[in-house]
Coordinates of C-alpha atoms and ligand atoms in Angstrom, one line a residue:
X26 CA -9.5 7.5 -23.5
X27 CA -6.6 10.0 -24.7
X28 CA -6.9 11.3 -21.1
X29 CA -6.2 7.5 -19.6
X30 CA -3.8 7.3 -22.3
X31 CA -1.7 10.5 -21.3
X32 CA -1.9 9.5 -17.6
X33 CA -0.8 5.9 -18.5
X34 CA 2.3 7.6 -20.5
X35 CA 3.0 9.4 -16.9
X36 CA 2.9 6.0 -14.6
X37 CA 5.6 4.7 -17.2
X38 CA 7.9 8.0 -17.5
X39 CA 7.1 8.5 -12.8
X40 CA 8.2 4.2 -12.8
X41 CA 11.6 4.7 -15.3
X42 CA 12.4 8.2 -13.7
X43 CA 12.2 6.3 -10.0
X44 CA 14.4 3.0 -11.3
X45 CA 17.3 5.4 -12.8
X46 CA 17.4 7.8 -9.4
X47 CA 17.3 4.4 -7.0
X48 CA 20.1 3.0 -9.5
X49 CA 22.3 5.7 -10.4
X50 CA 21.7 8.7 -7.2
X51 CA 22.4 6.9 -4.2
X52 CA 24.4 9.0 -1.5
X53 CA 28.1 7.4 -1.2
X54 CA 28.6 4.4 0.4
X55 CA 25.0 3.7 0.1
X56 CA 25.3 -0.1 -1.0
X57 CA 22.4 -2.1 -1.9
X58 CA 22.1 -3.9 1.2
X59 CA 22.2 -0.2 3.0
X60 CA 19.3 0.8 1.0
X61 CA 15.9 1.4 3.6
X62 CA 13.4 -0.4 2.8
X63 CA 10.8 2.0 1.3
X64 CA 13.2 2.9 -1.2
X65 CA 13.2 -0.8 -2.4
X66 CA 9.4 -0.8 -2.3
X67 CA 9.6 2.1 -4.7
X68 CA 11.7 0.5 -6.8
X69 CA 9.7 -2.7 -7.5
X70 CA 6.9 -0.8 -7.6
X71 CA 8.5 0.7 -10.4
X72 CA 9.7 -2.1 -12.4
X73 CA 5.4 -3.0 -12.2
X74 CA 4.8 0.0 -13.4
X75 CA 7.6 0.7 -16.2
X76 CA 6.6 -2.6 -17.9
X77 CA 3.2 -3.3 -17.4
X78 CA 0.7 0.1 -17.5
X79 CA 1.8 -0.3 -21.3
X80 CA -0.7 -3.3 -21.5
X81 CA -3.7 -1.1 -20.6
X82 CA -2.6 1.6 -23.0
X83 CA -2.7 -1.1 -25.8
X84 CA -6.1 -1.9 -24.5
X85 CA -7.3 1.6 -24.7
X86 CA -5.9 2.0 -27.8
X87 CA -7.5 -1.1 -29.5
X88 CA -10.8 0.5 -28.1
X89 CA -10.2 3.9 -29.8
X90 CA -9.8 1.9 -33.2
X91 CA -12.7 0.0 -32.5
X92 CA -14.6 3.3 -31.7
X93 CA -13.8 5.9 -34.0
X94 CA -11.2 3.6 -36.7
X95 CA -13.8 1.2 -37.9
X96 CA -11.5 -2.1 -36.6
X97 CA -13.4 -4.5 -34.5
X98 CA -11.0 -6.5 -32.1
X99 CA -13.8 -6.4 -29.2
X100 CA -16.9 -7.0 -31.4
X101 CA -18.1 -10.0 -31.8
X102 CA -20.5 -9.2 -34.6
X103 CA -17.6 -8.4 -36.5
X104 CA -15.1 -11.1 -35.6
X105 CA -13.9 -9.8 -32.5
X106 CA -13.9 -11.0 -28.7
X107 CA -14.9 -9.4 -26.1
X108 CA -12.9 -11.5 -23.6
X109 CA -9.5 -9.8 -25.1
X110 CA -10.4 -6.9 -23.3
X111 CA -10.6 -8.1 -20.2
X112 CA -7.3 -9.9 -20.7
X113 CA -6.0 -6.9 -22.2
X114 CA -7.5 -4.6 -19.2
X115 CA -6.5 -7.0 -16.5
X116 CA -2.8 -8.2 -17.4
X117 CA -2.4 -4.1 -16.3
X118 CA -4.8 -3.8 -13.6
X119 CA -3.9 -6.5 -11.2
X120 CA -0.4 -5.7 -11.5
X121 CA -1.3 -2.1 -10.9
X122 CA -2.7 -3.5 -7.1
X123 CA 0.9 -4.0 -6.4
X124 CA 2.3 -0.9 -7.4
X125 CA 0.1 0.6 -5.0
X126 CA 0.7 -1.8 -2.3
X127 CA 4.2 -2.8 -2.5
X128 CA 5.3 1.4 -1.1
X129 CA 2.9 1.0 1.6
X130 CA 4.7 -2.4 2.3
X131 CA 7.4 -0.3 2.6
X132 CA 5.9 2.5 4.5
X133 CA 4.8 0.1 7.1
X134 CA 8.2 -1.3 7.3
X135 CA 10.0 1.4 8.1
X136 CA 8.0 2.5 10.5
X137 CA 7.5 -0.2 12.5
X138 CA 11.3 -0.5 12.6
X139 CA 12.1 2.8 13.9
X140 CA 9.5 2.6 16.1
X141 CA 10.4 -0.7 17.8
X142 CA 13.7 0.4 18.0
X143 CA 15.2 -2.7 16.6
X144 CA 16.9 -4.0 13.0
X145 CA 14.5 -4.4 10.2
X146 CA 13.4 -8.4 10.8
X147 CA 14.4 -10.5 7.6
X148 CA 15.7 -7.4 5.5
X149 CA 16.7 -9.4 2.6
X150 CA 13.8 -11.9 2.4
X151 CA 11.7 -9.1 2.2
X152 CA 13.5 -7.5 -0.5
X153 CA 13.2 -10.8 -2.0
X154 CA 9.8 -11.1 -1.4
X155 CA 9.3 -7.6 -3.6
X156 CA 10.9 -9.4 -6.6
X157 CA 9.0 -12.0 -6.2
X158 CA 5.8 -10.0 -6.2
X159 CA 7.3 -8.3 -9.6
X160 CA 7.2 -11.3 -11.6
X161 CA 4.0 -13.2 -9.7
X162 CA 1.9 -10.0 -10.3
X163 CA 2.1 -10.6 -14.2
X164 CA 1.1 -14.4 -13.5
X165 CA -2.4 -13.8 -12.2
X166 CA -4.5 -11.5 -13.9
X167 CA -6.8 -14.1 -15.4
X168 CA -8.5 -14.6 -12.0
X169 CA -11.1 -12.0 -12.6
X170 CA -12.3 -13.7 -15.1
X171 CA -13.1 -16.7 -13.7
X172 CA -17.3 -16.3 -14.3
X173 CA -16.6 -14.5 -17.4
X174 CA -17.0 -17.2 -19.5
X175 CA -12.9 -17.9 -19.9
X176 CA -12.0 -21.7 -20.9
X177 CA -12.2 -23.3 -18.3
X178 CA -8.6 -25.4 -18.6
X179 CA -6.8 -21.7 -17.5
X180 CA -8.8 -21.8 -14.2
X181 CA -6.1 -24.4 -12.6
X182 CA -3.1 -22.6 -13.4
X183 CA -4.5 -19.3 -12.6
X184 CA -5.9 -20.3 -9.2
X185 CA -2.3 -21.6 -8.6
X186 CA -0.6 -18.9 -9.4
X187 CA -2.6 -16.4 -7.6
X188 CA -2.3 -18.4 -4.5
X189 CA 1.3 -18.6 -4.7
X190 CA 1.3 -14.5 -4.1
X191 CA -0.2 -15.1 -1.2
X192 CA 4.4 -16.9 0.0
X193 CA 6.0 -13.2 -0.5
X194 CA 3.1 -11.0 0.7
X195 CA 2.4 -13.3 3.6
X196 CA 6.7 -13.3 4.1
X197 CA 6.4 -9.3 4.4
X198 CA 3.7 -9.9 7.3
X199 CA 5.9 -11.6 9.6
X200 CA 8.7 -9.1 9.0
X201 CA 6.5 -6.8 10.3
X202 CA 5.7 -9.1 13.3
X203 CA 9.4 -10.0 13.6
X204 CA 10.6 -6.9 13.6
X205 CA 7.6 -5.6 16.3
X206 CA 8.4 -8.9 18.7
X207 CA 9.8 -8.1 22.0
X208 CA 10.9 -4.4 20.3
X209 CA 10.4 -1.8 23.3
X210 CA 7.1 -0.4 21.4
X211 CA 7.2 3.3 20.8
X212 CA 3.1 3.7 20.0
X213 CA 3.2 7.0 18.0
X214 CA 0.7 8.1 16.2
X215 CA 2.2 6.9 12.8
X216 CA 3.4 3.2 14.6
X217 CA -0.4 2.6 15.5
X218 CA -1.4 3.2 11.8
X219 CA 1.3 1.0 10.9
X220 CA 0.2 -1.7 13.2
X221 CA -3.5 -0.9 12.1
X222 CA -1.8 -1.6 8.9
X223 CA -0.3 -5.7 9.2
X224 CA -4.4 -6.1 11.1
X225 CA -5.9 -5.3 8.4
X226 CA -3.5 -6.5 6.0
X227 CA -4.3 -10.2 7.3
X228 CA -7.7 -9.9 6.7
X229 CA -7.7 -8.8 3.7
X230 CA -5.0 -11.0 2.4
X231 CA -6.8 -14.1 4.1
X232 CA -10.3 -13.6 2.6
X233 CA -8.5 -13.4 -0.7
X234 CA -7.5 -16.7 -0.4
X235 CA -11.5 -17.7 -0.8
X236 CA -11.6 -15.0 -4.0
X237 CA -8.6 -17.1 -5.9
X238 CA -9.9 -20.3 -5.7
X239 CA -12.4 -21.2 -8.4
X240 CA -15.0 -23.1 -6.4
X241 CA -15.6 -20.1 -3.4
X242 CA -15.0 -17.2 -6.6
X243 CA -17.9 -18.7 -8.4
X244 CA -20.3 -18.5 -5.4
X245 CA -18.6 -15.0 -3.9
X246 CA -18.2 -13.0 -7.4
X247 CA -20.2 -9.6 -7.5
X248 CA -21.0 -10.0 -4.2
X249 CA -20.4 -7.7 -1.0
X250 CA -17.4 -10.0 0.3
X251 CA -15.4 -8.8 -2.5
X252 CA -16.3 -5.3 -2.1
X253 CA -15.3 -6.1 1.9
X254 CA -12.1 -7.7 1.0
X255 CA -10.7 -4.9 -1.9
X256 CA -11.8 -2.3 0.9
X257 CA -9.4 -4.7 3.1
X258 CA -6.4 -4.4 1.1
X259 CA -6.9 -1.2 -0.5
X260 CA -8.4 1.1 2.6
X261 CA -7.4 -0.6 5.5
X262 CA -3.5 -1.3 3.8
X263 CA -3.1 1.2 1.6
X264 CA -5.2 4.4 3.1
X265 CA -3.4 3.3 6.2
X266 CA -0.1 2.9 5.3
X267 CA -0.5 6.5 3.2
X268 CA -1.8 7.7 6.8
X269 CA 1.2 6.0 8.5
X270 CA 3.7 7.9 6.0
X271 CA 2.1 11.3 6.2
X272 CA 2.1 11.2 10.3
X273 CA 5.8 10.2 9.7
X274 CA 7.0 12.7 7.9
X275 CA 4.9 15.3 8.5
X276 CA 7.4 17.0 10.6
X277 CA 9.7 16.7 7.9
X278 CA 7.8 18.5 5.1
X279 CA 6.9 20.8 7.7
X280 CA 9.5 21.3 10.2
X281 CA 6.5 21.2 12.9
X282 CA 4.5 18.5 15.3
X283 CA 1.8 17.3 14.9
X284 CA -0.8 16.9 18.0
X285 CA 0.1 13.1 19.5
X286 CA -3.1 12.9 21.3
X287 CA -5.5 13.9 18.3
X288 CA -3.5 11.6 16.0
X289 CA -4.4 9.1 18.4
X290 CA -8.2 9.6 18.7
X291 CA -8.3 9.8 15.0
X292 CA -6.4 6.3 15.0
X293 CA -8.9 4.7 17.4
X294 CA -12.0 6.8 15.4
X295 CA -10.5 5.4 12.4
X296 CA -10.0 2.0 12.7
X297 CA -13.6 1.0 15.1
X298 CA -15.6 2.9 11.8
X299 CA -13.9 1.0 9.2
X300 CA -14.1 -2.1 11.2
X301 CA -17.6 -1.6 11.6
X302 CA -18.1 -0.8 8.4
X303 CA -16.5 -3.5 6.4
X304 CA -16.5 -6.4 8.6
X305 CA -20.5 -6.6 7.9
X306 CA -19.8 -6.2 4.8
X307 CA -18.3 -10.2 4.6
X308 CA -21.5 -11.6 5.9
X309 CA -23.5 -9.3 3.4
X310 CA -21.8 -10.9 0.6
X311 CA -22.4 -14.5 1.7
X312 CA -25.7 -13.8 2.8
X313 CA -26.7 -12.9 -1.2
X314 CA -25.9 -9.4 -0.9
X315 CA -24.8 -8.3 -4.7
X316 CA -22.7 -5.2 -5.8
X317 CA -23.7 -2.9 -8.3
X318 CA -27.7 -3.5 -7.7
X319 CA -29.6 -1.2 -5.5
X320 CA -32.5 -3.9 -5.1
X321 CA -31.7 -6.7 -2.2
X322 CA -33.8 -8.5 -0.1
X323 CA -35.8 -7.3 2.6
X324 CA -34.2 -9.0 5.6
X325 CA -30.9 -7.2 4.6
X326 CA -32.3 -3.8 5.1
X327 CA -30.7 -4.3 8.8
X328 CA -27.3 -4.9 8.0
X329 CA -27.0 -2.3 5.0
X330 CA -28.4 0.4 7.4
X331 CA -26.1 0.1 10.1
X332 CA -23.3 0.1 7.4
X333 CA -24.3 3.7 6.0
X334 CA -24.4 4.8 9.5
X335 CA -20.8 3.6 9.9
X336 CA -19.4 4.7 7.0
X337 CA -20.7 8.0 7.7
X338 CA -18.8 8.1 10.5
X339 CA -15.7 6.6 9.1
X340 CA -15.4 9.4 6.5
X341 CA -16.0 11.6 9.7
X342 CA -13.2 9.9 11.2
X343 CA -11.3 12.3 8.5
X344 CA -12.1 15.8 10.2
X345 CA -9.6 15.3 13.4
X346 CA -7.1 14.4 10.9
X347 CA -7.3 17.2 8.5
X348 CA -7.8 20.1 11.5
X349 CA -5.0 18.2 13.2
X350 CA -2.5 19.0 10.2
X351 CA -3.5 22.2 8.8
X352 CA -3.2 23.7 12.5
X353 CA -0.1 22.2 13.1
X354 CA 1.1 23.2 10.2
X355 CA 0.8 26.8 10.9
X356 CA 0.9 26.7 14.6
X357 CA 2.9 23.3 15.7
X358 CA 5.9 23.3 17.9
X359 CA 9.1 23.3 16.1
X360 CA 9.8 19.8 15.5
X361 CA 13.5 20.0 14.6
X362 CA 15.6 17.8 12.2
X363 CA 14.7 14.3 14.0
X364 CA 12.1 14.0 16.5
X365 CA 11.9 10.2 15.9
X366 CA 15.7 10.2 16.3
X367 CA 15.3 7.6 13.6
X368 CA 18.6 6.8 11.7
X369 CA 18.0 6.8 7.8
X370 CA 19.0 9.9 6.0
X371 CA 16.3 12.2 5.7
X372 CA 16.2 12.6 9.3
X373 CA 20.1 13.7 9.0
X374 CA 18.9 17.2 7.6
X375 CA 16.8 20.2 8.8
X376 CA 13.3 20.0 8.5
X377 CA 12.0 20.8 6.1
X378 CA 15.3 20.1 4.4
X379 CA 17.0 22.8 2.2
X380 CA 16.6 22.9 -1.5
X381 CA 19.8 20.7 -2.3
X382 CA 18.8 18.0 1.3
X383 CA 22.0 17.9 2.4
X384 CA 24.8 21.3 2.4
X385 CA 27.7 18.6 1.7
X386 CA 26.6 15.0 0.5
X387 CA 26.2 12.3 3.6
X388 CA 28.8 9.8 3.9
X389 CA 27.0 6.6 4.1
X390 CA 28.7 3.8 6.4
X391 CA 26.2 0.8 7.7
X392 CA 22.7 -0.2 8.2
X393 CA 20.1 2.1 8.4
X394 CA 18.3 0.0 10.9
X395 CA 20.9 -0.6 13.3
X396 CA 19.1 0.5 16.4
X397 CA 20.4 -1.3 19.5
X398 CA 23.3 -2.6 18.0
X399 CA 27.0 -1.2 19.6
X400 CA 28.6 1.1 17.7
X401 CA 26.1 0.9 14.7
X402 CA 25.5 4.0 12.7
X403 CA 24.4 4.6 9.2
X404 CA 25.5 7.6 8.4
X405 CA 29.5 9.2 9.2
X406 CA 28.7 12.6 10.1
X407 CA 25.1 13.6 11.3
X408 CA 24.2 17.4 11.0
X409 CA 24.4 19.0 14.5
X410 CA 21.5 18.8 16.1
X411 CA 20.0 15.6 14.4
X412 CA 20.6 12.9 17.3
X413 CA 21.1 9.6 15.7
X414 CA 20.7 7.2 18.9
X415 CA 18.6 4.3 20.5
X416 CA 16.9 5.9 23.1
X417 CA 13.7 7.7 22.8
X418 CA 12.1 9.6 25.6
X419 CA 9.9 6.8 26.4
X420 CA 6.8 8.6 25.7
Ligands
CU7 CU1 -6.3 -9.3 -9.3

């Protein structure tokens, strides 16, 4: 519990370190409305996480009392409600779902827009649509307890509620597929994860849909659909988007390439093993499969076979990537300061970039995703050698 605790201290201190750096550290002429997107991500992640992980260390706390200070707020023998904890556990844990998705939103984001070569679609709706997360995330946390035995007049509002998160995170979707429509595709490595990314996404956000409303929770809780759908958002978005970023900006830690082709068989690898792996998992879960119970009936045995196999070979799916890396690490070509000739500021410094980023600090002047737009550039004076341009070599 004081480990929990201490960790729970470091969310807060990693969320209020990120806010004052976004706020007060921006490069000159860096404006808010010059800000890339992934940086805004952070920053609302970071507002979820300054202000609401301190819930769950209440919660743990209450528990230590309970444990070791003779209080009782959780025992009901002795007065206390066992229900509190959930409320206490969840008011944290569903807004903690959005801290981690809300940077992958922003991963995804960026990447598609370099890679499409084309302005960001809907920039500030999807900043909007961040801040809106913010406060809905807070809203919603009584819908896991809707079997727990909860009054039954806070199902309504909470269904409500939860559904209306579905406006901003659906808004961010079709920025993605705005900002991929009738782009000139550049299908990288890290653009297919991202694309892999807003597929998955929609799945999981859409069999969600059937989790926040009462009647289909009731019938689908503790089954293997929601185990399908939280490997939805939280594999296939966030272990993807995390993939999409570390392809990205791999030759910028490093300052060498990755192998292209292997990226792509382990993006093809990837994604048919997860799909194969979760998509049964859905018609498990309505077919009576339950979580947590290692007895099920006999004409499942089928179905929960073949998805062992696959997610055998989905964690397989893992060895191209990590020999990929570690030998490109050491032996890659050099990849220089921007091999995506992408325009935001990192990739306006060597790679990797010295200790201080930048030898003088970057002058700042327009969008960052102002890719096919005359005379657009984001930044005054580039380092030499780090092309800041529209064309790519059509690879
Ligand atoms: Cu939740």
């Amino acid at each position: 519990m004081l480990a929990f605790l201490t960790f729970g201290f470091s969310s807060i201190l990693g969320g209020l370190n990120f806010i004052t750096t976004i706020v007060r550290l921006r490069a000159p002429g860096m404006t808010w409305s010059r800000v890339p997107i992934f940086v805004w991500s952070v920053l609302a992640a970071s507002l979820i996480s300054l202000s609401a992980t301190q819930f769950v260390a209440y919660g743990l706390l209450m528990v230590i009392l309970d444990r070791v200070g003779g209080t009782s707020f959780f025992n009901a023998a002795q007065g206390g409600n066992a229900l509190l904890y959930e409320h206490v556990f969840w008011f944290y844990s569903h807004p903690a779902v959005y801290i981690m998705i809300l940077p992958a939103f922003g991963i995804v984001l960026e990447v598609l827009a370099h890679f499409s070569r084309k302005p960001l679609f809907a920039y500030k709706w999807v900043v909007a649509s961040f801040m809106v997360v913010v406060v809905l995330s807070m809203l919603v946390w009584a819908h896991h307890l809707f079997t727990s035995g909860m009054s039954s007049y806070l199902h309504m509002p909470f269904m409500i509620t939860t559904e209306l998160i579905s406006i901003p995170t659906g808004m961010v979707f079709l920025a993605g597929l705005g900002t991929i429509w009738q782009g000139r595709l550049w299908l990288t490595t890290p653009m297919l994860f991202a694309m892999g990314f807003l597929f998955n996404f929609v799945v999981g956000g859409v069999t969600g849909i059937f989790l926040a409303d009462v009647p289909t929770d009731i019938h689908l809780q503790d089954t293997y659909f929601v185990v399908a759908h939280f490997h939805y958002t939280i594999m296939g978005g966030e272990i993807f988007a995390i993939l999409t970023g570390i392809y990205y900006w791999f030759p910028k830690m490093t300052g060498r390439m990755f192998n292209d082709t292997w990226g792509k068989i382990h993006f093809g690898w990837i994604m048919i093993a997860y799909t194969a792996t979760f998509i049964p998992m859905f018609w498990a879960g309505l077919h009576g499969m339950n979580r947590r119970n290692p007895q099920y009936p006999a004409d499942l045995t089928d179905i929960n076979q073949l998805i062992t196999v696959m997610a055998l070979l989905l964690a397989a799916s893992f060895v191209p990537f990590v020999v990929n890396l570690a030998w490109s690490w050491w032996r890659g070509p050099a990849a220089g300061p921007n091999p995506w000739r992408a325009k935001t500021l990192e990739w306006q410094t060597s790679s990797p970039p010295p200790v201080t980023n930048f030898a003088h600090p970057p002058q700042v002047v327009g969008s960052p995703y102002g890719y096919g737009i005359p005379g657009s550039s984001h930044v005054a004076a580039p380092v030499a050698g780090a092309a800041d341009g529209d064309s790519h070599s059509g690879k």
